[in-house]
PDB file of C-alpha atoms in Angstrom:
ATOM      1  CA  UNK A   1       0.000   0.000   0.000  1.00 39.00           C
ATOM      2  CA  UNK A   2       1.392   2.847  -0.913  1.00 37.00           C
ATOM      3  CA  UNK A   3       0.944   6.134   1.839  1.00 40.00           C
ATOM      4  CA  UNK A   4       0.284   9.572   0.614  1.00 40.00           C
ATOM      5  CA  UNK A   5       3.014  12.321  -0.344  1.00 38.00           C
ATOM      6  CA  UNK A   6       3.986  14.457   2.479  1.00 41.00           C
ATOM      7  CA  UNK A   7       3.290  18.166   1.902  1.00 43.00           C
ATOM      8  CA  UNK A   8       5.387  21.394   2.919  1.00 42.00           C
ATOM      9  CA  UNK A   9       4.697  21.018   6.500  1.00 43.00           C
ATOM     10  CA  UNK A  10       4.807  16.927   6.687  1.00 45.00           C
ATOM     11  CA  UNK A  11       1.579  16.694   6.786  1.00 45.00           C
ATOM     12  CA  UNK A  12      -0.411  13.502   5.435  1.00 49.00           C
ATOM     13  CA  UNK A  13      -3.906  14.417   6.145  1.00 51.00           C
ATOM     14  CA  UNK A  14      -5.751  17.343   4.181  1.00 57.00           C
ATOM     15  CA  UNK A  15      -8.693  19.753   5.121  1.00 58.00           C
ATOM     16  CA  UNK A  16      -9.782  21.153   2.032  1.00 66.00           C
ATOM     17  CA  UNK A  17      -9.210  24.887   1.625  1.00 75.00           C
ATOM     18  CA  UNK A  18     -12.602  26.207   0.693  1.00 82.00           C
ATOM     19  CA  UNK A  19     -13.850  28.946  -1.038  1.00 87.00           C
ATOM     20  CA  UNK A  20     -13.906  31.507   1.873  1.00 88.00           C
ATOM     21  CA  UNK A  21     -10.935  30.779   2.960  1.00 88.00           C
ATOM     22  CA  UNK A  22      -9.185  31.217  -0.118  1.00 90.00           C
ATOM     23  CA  UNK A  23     -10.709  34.721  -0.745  1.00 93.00           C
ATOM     24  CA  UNK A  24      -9.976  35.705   2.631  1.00 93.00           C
ATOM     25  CA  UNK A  25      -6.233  34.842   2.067  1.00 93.00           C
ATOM     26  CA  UNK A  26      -6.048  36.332  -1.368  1.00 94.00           C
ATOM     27  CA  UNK A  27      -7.497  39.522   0.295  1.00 95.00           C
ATOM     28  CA  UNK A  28      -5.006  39.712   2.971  1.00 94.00           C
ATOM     29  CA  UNK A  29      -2.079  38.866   0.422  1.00 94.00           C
ATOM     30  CA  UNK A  30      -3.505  42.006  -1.523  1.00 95.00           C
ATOM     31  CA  UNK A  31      -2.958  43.901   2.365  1.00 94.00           C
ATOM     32  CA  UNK A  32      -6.238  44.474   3.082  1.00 94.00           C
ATOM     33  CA  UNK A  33      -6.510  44.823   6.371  1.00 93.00           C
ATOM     34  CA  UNK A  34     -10.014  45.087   6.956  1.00 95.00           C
ATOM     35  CA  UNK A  35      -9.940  41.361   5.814  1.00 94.00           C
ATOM     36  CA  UNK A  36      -6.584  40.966   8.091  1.00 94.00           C
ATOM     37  CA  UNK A  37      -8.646  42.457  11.200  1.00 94.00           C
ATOM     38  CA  UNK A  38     -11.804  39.810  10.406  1.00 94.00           C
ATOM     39  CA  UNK A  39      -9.288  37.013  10.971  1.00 94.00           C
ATOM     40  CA  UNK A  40      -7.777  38.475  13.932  1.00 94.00           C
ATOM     41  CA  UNK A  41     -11.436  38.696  15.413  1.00 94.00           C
ATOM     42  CA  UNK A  42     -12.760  35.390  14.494  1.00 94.00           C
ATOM     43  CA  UNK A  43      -9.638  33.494  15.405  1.00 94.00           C
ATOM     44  CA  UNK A  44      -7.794  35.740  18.293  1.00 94.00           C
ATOM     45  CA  UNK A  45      -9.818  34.526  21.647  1.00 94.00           C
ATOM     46  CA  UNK A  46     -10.020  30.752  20.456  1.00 93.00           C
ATOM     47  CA  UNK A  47      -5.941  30.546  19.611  1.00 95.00           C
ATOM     48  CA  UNK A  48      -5.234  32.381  22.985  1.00 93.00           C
ATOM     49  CA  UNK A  49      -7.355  29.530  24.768  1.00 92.00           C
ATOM     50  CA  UNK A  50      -5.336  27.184  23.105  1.00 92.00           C
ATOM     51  CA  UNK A  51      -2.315  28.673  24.239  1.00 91.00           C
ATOM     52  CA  UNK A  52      -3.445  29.046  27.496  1.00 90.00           C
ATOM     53  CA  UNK A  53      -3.723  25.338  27.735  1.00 88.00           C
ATOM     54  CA  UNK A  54      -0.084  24.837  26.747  1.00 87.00           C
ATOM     55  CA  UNK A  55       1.753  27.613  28.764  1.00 85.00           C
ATOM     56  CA  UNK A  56      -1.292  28.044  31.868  1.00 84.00           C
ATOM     57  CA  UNK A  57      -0.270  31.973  31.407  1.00 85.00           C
ATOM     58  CA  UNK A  58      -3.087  34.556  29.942  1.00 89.00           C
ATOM     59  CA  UNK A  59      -0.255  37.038  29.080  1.00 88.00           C
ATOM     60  CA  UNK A  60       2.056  34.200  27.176  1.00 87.00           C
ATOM     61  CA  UNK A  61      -1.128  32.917  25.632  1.00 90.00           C
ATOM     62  CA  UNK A  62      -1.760  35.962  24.167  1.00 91.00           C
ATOM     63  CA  UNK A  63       1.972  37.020  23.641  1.00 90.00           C
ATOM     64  CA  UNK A  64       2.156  33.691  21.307  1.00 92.00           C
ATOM     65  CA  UNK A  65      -1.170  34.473  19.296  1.00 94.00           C
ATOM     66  CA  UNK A  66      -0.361  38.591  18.458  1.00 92.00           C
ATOM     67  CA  UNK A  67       3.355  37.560  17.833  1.00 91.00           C
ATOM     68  CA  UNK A  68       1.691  34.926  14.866  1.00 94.00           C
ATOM     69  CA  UNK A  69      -0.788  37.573  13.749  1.00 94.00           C
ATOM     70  CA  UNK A  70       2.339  39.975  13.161  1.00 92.00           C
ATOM     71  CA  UNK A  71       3.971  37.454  11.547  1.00 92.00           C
ATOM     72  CA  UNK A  72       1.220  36.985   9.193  1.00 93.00           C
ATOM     73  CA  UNK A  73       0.836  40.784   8.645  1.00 93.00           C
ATOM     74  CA  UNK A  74       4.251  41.081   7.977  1.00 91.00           C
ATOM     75  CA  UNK A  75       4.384  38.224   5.664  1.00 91.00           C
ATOM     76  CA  UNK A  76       1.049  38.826   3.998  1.00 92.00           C
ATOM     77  CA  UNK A  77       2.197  38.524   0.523  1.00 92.00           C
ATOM     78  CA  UNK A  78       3.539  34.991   1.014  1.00 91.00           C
ATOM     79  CA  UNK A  79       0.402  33.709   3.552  1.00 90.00           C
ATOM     80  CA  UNK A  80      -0.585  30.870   2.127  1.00 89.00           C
ATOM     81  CA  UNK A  81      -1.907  27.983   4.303  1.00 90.00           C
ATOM     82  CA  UNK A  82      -3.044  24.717   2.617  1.00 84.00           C
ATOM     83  CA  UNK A  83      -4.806  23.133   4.852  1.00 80.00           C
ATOM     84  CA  UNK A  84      -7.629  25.949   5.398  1.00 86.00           C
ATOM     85  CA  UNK A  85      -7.091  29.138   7.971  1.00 92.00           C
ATOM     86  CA  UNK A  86      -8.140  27.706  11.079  1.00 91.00           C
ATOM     87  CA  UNK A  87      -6.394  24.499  10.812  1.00 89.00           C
ATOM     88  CA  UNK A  88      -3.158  26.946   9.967  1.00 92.00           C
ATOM     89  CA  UNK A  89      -3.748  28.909  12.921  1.00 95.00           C
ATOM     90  CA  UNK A  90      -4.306  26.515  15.290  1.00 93.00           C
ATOM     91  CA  UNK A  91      -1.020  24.201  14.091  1.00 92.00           C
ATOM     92  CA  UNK A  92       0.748  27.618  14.391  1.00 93.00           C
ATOM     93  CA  UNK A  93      -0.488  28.454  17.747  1.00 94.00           C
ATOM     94  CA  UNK A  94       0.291  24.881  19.015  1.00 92.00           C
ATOM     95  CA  UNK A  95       3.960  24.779  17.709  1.00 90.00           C
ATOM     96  CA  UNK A  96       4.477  28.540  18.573  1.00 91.00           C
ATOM     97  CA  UNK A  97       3.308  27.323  22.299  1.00 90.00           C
ATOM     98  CA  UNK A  98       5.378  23.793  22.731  1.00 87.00           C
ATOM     99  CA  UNK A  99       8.503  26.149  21.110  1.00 83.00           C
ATOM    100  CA  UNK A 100       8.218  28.783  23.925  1.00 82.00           C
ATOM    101  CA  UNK A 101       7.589  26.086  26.905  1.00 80.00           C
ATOM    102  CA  UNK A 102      10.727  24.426  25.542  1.00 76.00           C
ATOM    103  CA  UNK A 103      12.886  27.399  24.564  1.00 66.00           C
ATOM    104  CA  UNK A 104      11.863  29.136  28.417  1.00 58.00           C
ATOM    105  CA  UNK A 105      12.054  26.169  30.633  1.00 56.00           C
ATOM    106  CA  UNK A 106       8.972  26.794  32.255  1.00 39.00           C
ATOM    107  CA  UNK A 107       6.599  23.356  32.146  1.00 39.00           C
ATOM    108  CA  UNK A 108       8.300  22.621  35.661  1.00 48.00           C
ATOM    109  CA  UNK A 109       7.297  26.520  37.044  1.00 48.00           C
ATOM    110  CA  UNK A 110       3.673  25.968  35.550  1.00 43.00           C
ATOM    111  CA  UNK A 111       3.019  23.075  37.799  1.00 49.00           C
ATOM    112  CA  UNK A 112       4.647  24.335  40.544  1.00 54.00           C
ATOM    113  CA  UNK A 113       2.354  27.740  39.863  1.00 55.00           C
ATOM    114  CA  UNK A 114      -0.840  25.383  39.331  1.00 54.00           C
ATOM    115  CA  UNK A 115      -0.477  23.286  42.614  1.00 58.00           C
ATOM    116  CA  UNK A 116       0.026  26.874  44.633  1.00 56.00           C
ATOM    117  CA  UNK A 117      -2.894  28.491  42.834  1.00 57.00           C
ATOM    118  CA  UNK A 118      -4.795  25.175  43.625  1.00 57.00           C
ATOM    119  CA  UNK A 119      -3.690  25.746  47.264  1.00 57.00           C
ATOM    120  CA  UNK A 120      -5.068  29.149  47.165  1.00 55.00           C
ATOM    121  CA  UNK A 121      -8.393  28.672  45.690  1.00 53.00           C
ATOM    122  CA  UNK A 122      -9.252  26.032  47.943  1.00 50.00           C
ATOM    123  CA  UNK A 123     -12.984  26.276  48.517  1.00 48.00           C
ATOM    124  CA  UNK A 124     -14.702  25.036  52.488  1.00 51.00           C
ATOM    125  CA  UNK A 125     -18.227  24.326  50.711  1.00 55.00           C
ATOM    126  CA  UNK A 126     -18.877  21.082  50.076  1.00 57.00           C
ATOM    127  CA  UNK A 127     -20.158  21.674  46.421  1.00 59.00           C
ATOM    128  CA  UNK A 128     -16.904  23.833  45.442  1.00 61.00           C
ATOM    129  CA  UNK A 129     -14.811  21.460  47.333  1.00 58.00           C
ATOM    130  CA  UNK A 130     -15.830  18.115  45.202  1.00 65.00           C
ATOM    131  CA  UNK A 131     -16.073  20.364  41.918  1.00 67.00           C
ATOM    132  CA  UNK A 132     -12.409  21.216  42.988  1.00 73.00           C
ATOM    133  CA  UNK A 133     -11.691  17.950  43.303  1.00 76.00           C
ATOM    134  CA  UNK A 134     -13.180  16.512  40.575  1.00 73.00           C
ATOM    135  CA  UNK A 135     -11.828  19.064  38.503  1.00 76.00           C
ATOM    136  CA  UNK A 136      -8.445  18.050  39.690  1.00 81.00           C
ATOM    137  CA  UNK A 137      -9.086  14.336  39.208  1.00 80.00           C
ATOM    138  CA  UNK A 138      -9.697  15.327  35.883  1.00 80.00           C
ATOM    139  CA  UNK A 139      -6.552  17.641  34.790  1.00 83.00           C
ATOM    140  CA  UNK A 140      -4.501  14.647  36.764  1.00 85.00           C
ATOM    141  CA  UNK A 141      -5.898  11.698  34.267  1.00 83.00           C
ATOM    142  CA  UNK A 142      -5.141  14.095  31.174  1.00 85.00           C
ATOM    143  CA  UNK A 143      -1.987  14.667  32.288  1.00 86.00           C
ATOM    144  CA  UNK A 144      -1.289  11.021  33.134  1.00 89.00           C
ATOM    145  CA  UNK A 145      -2.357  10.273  28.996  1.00 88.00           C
ATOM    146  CA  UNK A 146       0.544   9.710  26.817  1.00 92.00           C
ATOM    147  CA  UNK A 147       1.367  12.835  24.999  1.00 90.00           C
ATOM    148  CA  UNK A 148       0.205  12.225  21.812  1.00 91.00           C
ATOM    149  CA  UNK A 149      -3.077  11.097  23.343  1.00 89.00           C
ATOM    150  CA  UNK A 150      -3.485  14.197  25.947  1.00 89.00           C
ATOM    151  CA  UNK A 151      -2.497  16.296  22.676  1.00 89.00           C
ATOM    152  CA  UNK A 152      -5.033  14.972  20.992  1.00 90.00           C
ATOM    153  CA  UNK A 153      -7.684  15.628  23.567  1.00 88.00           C
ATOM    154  CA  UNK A 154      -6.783  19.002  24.768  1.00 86.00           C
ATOM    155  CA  UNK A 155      -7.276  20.357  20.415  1.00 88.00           C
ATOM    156  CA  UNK A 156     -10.535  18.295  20.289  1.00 85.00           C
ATOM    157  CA  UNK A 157     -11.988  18.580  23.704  1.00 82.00           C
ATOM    158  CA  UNK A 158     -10.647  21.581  24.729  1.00 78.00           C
ATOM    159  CA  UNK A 159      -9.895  23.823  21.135  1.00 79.00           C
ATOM    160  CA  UNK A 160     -13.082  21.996  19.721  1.00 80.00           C
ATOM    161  CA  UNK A 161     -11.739  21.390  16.518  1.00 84.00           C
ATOM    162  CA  UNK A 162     -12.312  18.375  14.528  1.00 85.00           C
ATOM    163  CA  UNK A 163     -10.773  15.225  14.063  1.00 86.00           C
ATOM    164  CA  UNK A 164      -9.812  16.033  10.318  1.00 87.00           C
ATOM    165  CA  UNK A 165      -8.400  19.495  11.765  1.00 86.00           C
ATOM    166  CA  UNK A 166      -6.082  17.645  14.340  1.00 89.00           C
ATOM    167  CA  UNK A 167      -4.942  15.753  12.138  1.00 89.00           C
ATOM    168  CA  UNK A 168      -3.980  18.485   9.632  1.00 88.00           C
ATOM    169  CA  UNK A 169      -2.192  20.405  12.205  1.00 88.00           C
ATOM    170  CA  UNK A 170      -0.543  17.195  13.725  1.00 90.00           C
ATOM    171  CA  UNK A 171       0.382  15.385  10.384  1.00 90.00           C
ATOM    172  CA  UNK A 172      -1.535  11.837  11.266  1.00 91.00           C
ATOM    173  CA  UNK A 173      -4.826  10.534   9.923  1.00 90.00           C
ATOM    174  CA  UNK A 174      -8.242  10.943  11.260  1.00 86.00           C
ATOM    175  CA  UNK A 175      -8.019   7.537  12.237  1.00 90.00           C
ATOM    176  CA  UNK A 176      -5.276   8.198  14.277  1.00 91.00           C
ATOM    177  CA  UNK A 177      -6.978  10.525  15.801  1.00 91.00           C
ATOM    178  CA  UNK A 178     -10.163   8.950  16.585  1.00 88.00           C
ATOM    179  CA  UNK A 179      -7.661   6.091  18.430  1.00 90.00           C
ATOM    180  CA  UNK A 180      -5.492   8.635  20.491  1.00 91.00           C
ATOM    181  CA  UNK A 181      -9.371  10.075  21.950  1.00 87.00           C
ATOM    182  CA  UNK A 182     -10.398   6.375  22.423  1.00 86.00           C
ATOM    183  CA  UNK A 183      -7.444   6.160  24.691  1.00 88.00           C
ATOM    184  CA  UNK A 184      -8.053   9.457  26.246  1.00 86.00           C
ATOM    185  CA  UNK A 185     -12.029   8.780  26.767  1.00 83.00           C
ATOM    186  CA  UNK A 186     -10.594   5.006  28.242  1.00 84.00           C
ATOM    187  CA  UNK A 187      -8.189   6.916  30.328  1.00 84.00           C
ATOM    188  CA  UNK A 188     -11.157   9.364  31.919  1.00 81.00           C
ATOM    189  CA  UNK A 189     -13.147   6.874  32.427  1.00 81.00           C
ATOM    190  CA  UNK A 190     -11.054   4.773  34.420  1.00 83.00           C
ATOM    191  CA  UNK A 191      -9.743   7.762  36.421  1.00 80.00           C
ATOM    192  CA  UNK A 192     -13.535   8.749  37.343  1.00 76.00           C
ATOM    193  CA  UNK A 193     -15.073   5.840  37.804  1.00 72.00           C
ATOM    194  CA  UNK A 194     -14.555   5.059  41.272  1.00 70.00           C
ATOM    195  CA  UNK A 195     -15.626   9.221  42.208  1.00 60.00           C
ATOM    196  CA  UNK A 196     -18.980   8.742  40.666  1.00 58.00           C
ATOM    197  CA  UNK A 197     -19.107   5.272  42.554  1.00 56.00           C
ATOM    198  CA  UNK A 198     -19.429   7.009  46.369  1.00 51.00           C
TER     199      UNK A 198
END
């Protein structure tokens, strides 16, 4: 069996580019920046979310997803994504976020800064304290999943894009996709079982 040519960005699995999306890039490589500004607005609060579950920091988040939206300004007239805008974005915004955890050493200070504010936060009610809890159960099972898997998750669950998209912007199939949330959905269930058992 023979396996599909990789593309510019390694990428085996295709979201077709469709007609908005194309005139909405040709627009922007003309420098129109009305068109520039729609993107910005449609895309900016869902690729900062993103980023925010990569880096737990607002201000990074948002650092990462103005610094891409320069770039593409300032590259306009060579912005050219093939595998449709958001899926673009979204790839761009993951990449740009794993590049500045590694390049800044910080995934062990974002724990540490996630058990404090944890610590701080702590609710007495009963009702906060088991959605605390819960909530905690949770973020511990995702981060228990194999990478690949919890990376999965966090762009379908959390980023709500779909399968075809994560697999654009991580270069598998849909397939592979679908498996890696299997695994994920497998993994929550295991870790919550025995909290909705009491």
């Amino acid at each position: 069996m023979t396996q599909r040519p990789l593309d510019a960005t390694g990428s085996q699995a295709t979201v077709p580019i469709d007609a908005d999306d194309r005139h909405l890039i040709a627009r922007i490589q003309s420098g129109d920046a009305t068109a520039f500004e729609a993107l910005f607005r449609t895309y900016a609060a869902e690729l900062a979310s993103l980023a925010v579950n990569y880096l737990h920091a607002r201000d990074d988040a948002e650092e990462i997803v103005q610094t891409l939206f320069v770039w593409i300004w300032t590259n306009r007239h060579s912005f050219n994504p093939q595998h449709g805008v958001r899926a673009y974005l979204f790839g761009a915004v993951r990449n740009r976020s794993l590049n500045a955890l590694r390049d800044a050493g910080t995934a062990a200070r974002v724990m540490n800064d996630l058990a404090v504010a944890e610590h701080r936060t702590a609710a007495p009610a009963d009702a906060q304290l088991e959605a605390s809890e819960l909530h905690a159960i949770v973020r511990q099972a995702v981060a228990s999943m194999p990478p690949r898997c919890r990376e999965v998750f966090t762009l379908v669950r959390t980023s709500r894009l779909s399968y075809t998209e994560v697999a654009a912007i991580l270069g598998i199939t849909a397939k592979t996709v679908e498996v890696h949330m299997g695994r994920a959905l497998a993994i929550l269930r295991t870790r919550l079982g025995p909290h909705f058992e009491r």
